Tab-separated table of C-alpha atoms in Angstrom:
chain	number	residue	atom	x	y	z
A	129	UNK	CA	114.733	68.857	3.269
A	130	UNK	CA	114.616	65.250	2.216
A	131	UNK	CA	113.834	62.526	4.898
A	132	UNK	CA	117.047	61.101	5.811
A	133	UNK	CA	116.225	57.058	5.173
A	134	UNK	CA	119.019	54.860	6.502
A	135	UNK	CA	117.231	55.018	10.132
A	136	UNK	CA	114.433	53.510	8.501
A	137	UNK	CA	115.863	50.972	6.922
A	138	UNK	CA	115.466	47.171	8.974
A	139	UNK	CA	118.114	44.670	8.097
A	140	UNK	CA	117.074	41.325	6.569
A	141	UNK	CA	118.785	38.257	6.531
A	142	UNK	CA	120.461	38.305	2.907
A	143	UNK	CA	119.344	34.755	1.736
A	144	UNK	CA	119.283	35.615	-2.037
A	145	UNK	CA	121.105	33.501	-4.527
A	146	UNK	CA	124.314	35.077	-6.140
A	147	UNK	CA	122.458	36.020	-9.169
A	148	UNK	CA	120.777	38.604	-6.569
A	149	UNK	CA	123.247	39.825	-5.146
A	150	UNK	CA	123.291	42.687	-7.350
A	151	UNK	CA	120.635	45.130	-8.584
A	152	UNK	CA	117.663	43.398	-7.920
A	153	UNK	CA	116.464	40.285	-5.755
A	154	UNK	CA	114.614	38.115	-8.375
A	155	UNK	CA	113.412	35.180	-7.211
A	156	UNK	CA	115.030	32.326	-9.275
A	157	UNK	CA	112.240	29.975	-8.112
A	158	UNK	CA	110.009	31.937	-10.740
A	159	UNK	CA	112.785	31.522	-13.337
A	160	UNK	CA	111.894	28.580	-15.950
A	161	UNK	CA	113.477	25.247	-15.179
A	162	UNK	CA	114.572	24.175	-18.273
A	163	UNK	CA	118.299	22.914	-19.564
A	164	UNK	CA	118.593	25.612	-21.970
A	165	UNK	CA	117.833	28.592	-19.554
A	166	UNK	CA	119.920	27.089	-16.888
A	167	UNK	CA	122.608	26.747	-19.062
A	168	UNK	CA	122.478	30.490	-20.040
A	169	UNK	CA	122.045	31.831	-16.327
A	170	UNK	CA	125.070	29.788	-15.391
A	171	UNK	CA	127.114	31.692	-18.044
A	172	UNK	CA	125.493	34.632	-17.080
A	173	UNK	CA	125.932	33.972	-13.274
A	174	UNK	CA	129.602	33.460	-14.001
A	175	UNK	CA	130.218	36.770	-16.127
A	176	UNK	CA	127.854	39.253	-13.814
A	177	UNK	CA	130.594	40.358	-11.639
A	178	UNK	CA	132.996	40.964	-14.188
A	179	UNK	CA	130.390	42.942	-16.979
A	180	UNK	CA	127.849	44.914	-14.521
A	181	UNK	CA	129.951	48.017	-14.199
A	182	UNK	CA	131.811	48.970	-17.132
A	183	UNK	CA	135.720	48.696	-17.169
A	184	UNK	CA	136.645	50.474	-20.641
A	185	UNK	CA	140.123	48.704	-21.218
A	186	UNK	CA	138.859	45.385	-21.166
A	187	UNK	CA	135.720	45.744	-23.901
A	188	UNK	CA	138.099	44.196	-26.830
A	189	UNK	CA	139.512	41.575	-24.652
A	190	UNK	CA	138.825	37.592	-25.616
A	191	UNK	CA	137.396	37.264	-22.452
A	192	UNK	CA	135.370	40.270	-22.006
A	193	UNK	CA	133.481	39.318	-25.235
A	194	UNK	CA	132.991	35.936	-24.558
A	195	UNK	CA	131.378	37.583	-21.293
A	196	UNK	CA	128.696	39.550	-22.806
A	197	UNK	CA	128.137	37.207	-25.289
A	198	UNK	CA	126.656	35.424	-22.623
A	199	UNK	CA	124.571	38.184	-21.466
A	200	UNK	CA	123.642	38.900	-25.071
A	201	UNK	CA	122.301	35.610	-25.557
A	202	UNK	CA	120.017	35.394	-22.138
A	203	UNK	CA	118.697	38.449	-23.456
A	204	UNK	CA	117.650	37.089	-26.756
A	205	UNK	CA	116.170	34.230	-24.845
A	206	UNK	CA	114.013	36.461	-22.516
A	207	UNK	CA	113.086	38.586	-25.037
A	208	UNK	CA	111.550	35.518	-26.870
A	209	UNK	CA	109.529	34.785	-24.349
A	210	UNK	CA	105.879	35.542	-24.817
A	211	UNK	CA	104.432	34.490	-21.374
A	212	UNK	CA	107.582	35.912	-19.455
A	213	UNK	CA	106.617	36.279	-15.889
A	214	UNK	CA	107.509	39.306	-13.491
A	215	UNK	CA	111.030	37.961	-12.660
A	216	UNK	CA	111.902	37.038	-16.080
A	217	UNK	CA	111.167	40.526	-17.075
A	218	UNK	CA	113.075	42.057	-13.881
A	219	UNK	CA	115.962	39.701	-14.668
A	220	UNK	CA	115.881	41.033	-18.712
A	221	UNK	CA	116.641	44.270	-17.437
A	222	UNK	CA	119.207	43.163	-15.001
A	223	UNK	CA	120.753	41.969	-18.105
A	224	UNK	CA	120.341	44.863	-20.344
A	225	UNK	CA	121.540	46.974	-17.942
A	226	UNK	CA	124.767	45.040	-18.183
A	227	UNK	CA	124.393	45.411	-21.810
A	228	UNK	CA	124.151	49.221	-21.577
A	229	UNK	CA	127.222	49.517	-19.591
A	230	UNK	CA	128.864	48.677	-22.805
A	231	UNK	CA	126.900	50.244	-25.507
A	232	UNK	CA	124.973	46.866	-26.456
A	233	UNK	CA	121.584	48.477	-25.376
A	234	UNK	CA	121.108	52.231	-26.240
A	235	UNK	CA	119.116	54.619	-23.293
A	236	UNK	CA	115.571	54.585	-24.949
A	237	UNK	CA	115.773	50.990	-24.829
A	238	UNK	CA	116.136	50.561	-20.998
A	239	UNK	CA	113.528	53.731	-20.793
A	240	UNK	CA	111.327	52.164	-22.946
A	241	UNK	CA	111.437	48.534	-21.128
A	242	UNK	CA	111.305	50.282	-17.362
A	243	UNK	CA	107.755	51.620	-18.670
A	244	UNK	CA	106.484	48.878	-19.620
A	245	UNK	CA	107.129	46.743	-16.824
A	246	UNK	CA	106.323	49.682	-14.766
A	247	UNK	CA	103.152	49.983	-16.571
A	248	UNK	CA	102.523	45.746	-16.543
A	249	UNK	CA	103.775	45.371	-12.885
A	250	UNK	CA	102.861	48.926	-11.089
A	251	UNK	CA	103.102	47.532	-7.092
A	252	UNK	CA	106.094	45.128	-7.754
A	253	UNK	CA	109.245	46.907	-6.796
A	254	UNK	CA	112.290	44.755	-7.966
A	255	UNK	CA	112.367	46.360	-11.309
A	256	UNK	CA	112.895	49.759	-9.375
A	257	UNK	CA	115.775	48.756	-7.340
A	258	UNK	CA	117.389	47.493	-11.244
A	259	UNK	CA	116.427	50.614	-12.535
A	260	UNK	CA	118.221	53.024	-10.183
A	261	UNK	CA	121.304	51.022	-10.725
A	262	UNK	CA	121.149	51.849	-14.083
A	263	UNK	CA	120.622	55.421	-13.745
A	264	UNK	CA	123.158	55.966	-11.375
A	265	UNK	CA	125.219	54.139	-13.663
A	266	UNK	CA	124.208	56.754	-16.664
A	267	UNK	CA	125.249	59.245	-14.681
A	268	UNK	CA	121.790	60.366	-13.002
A	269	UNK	CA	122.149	60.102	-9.775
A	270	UNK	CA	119.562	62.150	-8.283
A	271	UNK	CA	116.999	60.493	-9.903
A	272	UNK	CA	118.943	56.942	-9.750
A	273	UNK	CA	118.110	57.740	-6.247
A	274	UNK	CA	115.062	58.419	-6.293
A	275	UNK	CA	114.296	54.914	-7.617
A	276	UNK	CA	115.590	53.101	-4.910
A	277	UNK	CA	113.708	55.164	-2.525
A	278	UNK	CA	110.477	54.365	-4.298
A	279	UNK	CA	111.895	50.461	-4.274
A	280	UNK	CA	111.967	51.184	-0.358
A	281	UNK	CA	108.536	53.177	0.358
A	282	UNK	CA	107.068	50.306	-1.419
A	283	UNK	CA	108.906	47.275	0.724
A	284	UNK	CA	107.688	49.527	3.824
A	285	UNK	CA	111.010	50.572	4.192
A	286	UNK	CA	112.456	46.837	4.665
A	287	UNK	CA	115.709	45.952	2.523
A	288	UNK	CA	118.531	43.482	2.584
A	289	UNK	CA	122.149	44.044	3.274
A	290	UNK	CA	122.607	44.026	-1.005
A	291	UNK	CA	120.073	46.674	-1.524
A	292	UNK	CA	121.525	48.919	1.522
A	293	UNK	CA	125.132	49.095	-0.116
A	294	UNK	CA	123.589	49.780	-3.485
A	295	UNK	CA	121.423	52.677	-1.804
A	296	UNK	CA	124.528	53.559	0.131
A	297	UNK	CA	126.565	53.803	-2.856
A	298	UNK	CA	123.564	55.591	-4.650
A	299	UNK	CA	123.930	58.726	-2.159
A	300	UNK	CA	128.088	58.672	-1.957
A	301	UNK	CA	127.311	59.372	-5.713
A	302	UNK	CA	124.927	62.201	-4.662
A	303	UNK	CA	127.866	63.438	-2.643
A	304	UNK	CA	125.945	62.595	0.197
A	305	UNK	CA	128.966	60.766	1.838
A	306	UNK	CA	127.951	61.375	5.045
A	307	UNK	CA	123.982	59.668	5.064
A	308	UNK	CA	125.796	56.878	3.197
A	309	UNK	CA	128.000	55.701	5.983
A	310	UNK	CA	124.912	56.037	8.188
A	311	UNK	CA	123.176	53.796	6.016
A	312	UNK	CA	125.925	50.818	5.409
A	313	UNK	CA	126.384	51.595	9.353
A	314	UNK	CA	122.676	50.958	10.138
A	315	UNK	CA	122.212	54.153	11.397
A	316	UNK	CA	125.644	53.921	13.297
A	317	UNK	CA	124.945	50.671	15.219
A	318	UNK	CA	126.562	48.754	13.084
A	319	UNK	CA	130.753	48.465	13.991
A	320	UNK	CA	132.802	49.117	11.180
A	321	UNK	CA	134.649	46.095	11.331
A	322	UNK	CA	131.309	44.551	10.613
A	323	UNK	CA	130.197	46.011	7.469
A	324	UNK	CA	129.985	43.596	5.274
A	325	UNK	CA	131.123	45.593	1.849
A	326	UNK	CA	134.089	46.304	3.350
A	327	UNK	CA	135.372	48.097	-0.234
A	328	UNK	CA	132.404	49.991	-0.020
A	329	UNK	CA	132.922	51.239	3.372
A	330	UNK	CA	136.470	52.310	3.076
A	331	UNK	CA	135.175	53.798	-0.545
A	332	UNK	CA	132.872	56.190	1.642
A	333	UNK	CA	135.136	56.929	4.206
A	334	UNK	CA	137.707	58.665	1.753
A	335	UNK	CA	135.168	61.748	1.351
A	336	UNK	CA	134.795	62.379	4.789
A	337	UNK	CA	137.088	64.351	6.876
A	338	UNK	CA	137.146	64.945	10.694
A	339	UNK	CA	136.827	68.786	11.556
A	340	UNK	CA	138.445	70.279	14.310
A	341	UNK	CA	137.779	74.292	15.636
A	342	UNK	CA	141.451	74.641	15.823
A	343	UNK	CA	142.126	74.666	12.460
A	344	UNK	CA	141.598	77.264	9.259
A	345	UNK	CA	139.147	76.035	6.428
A	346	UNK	CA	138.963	77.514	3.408
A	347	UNK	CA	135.230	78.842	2.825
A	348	UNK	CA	134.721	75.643	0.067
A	349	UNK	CA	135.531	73.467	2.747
A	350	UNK	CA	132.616	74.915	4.993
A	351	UNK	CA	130.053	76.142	3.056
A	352	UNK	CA	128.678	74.124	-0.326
A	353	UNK	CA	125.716	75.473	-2.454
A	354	UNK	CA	123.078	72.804	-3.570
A	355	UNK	CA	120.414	73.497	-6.266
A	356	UNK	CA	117.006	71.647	-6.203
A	357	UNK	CA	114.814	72.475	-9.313
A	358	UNK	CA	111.100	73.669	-8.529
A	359	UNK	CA	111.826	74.735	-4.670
A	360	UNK	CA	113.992	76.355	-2.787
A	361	UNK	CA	118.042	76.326	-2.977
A	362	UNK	CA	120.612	75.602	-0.157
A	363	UNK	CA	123.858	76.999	1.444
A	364	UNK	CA	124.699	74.652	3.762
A	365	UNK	CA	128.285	73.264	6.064
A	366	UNK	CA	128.007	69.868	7.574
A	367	UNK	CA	131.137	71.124	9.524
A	368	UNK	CA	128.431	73.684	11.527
A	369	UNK	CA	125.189	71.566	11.198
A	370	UNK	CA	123.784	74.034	9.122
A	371	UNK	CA	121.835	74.396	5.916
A	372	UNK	CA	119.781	77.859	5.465
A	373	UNK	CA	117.521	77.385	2.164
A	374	UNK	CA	118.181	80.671	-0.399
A	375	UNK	CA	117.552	81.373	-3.738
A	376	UNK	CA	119.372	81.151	-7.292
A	377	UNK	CA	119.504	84.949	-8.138
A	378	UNK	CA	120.190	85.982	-4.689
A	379	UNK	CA	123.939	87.363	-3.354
A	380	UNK	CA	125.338	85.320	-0.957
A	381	UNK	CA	128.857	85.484	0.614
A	382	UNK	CA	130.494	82.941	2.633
A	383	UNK	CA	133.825	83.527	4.507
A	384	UNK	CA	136.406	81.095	5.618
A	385	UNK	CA	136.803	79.868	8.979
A	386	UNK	CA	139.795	79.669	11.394
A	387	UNK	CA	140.345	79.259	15.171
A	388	UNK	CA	140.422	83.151	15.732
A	389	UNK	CA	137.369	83.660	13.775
A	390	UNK	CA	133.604	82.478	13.443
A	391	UNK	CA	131.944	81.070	10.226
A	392	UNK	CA	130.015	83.566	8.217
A	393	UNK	CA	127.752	83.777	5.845
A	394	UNK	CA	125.944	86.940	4.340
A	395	UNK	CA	122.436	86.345	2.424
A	396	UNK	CA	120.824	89.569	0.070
A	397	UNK	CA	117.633	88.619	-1.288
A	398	UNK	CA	116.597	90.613	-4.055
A	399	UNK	CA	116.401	93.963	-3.405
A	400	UNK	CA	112.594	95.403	-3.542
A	401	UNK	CA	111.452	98.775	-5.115
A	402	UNK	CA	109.882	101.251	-2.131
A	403	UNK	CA	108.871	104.272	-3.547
A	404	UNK	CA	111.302	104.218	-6.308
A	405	UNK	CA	114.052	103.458	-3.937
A	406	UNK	CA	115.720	99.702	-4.177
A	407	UNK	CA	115.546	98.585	-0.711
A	408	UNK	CA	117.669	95.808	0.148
A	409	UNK	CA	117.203	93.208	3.524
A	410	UNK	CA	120.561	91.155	4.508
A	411	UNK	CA	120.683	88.369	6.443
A	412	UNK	CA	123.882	87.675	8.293
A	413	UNK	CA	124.710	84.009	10.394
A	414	UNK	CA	127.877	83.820	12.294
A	415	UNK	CA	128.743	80.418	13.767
A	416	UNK	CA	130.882	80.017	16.586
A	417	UNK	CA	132.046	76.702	17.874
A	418	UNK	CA	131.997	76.460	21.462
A	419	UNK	CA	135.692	76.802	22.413
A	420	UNK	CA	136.000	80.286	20.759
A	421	UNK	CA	132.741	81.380	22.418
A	422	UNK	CA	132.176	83.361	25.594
A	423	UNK	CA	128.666	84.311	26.726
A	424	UNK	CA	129.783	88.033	26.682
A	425	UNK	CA	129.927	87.933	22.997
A	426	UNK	CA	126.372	87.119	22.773
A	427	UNK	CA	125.463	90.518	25.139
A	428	UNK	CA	127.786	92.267	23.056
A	429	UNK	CA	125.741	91.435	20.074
A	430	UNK	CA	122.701	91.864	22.146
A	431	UNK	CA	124.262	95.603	23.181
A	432	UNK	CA	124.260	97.069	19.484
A	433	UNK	CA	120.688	97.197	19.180
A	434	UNK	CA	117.975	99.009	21.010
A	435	UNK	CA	115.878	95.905	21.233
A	436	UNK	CA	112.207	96.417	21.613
A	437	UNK	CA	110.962	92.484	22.240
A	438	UNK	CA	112.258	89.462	23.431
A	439	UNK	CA	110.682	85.963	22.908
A	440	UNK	CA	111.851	82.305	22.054
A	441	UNK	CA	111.182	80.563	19.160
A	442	UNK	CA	111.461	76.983	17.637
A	443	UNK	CA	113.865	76.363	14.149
A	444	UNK	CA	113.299	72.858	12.847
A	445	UNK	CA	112.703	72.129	16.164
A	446	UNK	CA	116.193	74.228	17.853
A	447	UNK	CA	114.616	76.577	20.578
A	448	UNK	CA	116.433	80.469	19.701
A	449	UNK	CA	115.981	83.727	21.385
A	450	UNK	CA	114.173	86.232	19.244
A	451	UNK	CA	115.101	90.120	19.963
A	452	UNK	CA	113.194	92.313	17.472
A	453	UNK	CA	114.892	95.679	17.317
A	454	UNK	CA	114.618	99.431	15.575
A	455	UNK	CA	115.965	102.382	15.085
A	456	UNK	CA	113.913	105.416	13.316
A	457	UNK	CA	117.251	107.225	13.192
A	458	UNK	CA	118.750	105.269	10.609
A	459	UNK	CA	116.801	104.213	6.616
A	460	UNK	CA	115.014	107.737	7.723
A	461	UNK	CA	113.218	107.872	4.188
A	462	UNK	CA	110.915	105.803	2.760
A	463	UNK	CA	111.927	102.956	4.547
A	464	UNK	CA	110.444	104.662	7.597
A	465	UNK	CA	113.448	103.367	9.843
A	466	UNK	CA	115.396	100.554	10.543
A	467	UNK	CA	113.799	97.406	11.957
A	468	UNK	CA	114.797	93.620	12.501
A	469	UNK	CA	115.500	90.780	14.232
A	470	UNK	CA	118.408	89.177	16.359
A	471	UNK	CA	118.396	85.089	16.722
A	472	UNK	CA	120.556	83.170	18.898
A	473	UNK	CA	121.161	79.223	19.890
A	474	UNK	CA	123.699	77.031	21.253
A	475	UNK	CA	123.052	73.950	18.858
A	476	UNK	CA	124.443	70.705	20.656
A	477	UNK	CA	125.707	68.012	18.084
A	478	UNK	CA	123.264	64.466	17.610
A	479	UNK	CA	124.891	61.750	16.269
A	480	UNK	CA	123.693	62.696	12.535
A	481	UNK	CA	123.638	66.582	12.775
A	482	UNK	CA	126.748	67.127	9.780
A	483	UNK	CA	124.392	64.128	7.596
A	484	UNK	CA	120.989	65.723	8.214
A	485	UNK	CA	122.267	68.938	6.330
A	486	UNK	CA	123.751	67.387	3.446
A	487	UNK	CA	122.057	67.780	0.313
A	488	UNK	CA	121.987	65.621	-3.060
A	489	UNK	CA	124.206	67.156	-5.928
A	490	UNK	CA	123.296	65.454	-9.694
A	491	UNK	CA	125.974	64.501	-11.663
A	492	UNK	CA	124.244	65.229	-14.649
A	493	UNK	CA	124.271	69.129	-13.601
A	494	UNK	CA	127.682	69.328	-12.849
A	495	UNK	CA	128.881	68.583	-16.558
A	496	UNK	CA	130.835	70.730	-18.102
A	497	UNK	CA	131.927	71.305	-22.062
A	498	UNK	CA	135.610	72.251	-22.009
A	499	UNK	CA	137.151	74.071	-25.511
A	500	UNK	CA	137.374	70.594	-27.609
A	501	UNK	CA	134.264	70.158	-26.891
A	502	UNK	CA	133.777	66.866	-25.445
A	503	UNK	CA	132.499	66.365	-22.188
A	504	UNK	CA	134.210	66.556	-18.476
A	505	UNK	CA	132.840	66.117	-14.778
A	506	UNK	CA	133.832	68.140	-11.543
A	507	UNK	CA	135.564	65.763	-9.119
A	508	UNK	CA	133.403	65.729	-5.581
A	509	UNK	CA	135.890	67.133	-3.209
A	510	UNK	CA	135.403	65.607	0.626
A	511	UNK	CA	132.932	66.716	3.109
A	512	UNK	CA	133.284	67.988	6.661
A	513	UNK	CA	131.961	65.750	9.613
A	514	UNK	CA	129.907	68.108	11.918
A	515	UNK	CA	132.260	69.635	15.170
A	516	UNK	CA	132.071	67.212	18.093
A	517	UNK	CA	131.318	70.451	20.024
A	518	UNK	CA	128.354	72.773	20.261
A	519	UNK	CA	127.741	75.861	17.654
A	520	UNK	CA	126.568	78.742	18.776
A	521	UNK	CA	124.583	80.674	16.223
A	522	UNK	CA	123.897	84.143	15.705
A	523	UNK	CA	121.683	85.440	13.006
A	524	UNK	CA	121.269	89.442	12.408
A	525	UNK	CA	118.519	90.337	9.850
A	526	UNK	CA	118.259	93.752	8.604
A	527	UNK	CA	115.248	95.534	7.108
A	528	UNK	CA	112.949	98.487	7.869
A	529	UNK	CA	109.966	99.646	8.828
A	530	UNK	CA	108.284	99.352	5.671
A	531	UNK	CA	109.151	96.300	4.527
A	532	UNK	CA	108.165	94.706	7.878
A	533	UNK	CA	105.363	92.317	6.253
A	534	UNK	CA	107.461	90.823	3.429
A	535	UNK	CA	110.805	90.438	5.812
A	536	UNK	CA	108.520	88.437	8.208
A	537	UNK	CA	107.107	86.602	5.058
A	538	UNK	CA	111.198	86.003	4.012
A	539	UNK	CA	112.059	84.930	7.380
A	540	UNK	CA	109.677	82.266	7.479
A	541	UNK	CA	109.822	80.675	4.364
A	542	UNK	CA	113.943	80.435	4.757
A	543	UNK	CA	113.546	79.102	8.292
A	544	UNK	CA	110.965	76.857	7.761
A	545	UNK	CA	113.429	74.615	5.057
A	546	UNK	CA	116.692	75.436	7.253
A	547	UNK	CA	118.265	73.130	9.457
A	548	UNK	CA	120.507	73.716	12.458
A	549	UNK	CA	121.984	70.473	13.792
């Protein structure tokens, strides 16, 4: 799971010029001092807020291409420059990222300057923080991300109030709505009526929805399936606080919730081959918020089994009871009976349970080529705020006898990348 980073971040006093107030914080006391240059940045300065996001019915106005003439010809300037220093370079790609946004610089170009000020510069950081603007921009999120993350390792996790809604915008992007009000919040301890990016705030806020137990969800409203490449997948419901790490080819089936019944969801890893017989293990998680709970469900569950041990046991850091149970009367074969495990917890809500189980979707992966064709995008849809109650969770795994080394092997590896919050 990826560290959550907006209760890392500390607050700075934002005492940048205007020209920083964007991308990256260059420091315009490195900038040259000259008549000319000045006279470019202020016609730069002037046009930034209107040309550094794109707005497609204004590219053939007058205006708009007096605009990025002016960026045009601060980046002809710069680019002149033989003994350009760090923030002369950082502030070039400020600008061709503006250029970008309107097909004035092509993708191999900003590539291709990133990696050589990367290469020149490798423990600055500004040039990061311009960078993931521009991916995010190009419609890489995930790995826009990822650039202002490496911006922030490398400040030691300090940023200003411009940075923060950038990174904040950065994740609502990743449909990570949830961390991102945490981080233009501070971690929650800044009031809402003190956000400063207001239009930023109220952006986030749209794709977030208060859940209630009293109410029916449809299952895409509590369960959403998040692929990482190179490790392990996710099934996960900020509703519940609860993200249970899976794999691509496996069969999983999530149900819908509603006051009269719990959350489910049913995980069936690969079946194995035992003596020429495909063996299958299930895992099953039922979630029940606490005002449709009674502890004599939990014995009931208990009841069904003839349970053999009973221990505790530590989730991410949730305590469970463990009951390992078996029956030789039932998988009588090769299987060499029925064996497995029961889990249970009452998981109290934290402030940032339904935030510490969301999980970064890339725009990029989402694309889709529809019969003309061209290209279209999924819309994000908005995301459940964790139950302001407790959840109590009840996990069945199924197996046998014979499998008993790799379900143990199974169990761990999905529990020890699951979350219950």
């Amino acid at each position: 799971m990826k560290k959550i980073l907006f209760s890392l971040i500390i607050l700075m006093a934002a005492c940048i010029a205007k020209i920083a107030a964007s991308p990256a914080a260059v420091n315009v006391s490195n900038l040259p001092k000259d008549e000319k240059f000045k006279e470019l940045m202020i016609d730069f300065d002037s046009a930034y807020e209107s040309i550094r996001l794109p707005d497609v019915s204004a590219t053939k106005s007058e205006a708009k291409e007096k605009e990025l003439a002016s960026a045009s010809r601060l980046h002809d300037f710069l680019c002149k420059q033989k003994k350009a220093n760090y923030d002369m370079q950082v502030l070039n790609l400020l600008v061709m990222r503006c250029l970008y946004n309107y097909d004035r610089v092509g993708t191999s170009e900003m590539e291709k300057e990133f990696s050589r000020i990367n290469k020149k510069f490798p423990k600055m950081t500004a040039h990061h923080w311009v960078y993931g603007n521009y991916l995010i921009t190009a419609g890489k999120t995930v790995d826009g991300k990822l650039e202002l993350e490496r911006y922030l390792e490398m400040n030691n996790y300090m940023a200003n109030n411009l940075f923060i809604s950038d990174y904040a915008y950065a994740q609502l992007m990743c449909n990570m709505p949830l961390n991102a009000y945490y981080t233009i919040t501070n971690g929650g301890n800044i009031a809402e009526e003190d956000v400063e990016d207001v239009q930023l705030l109220n952006l986030i806020k749209n794709f977030i929805r208060e859940s209630s137990s009293t109410e029916t969800y449809k299952s895409n409203q509590v369960w959403t399936f998040a692929r990482e490449n190179g490790n392990f997948n996710y099934v996960y419901s900020t509703m519940l606080g609860i993200s249970i790490s899976c794999k691509d080819e496996w069969n999983i089936k999530v149900q819908p919730f509603t006051s009269q019944n719990p959350a489910s969801c049913l995980i069936m890893p690969n079946e194995l081959s035992l003596n020429g017989i495909k063996v299958g293990i299930s895992i099953l998680l039922l979630a029940y918020p606490e005002s449709m709970y009674e502890d004599k469900i939990k014995q009931q569950y208990i009841d069904m089994f003839n349970i053999t041990k009973q221990t505790k046991t530590k989730i991410n850091n949730e305590d469970f009871e463990k009951y390992e149970f078996e029956d030789l009367s039932r998988y009588n074969d090769a299987r060499k009976g029925a064996k497995g495990y029961l889990y249970i917890a009452k998981i109290i809500p934290q402030k940032f349970s339904g935030a510490m189980c969301e999980h970064e979707k890339d725009l990029s992966m989402i694309k889709n080529v529809n019969d003309s064709g061209n290209s279209s995008y999924s819309r994000f849809t908005p995301v459940q705020d964790r139950l302001n109650e407790p959840v109590n969770i009840i996990i069945f795994v199924d197996s046998c006898n014979a499998l008993a080394k790799q379900t143990d092997k199974l169990i761990d590896d999905i529990f020890s990348a699951s979350v219950f919050k």
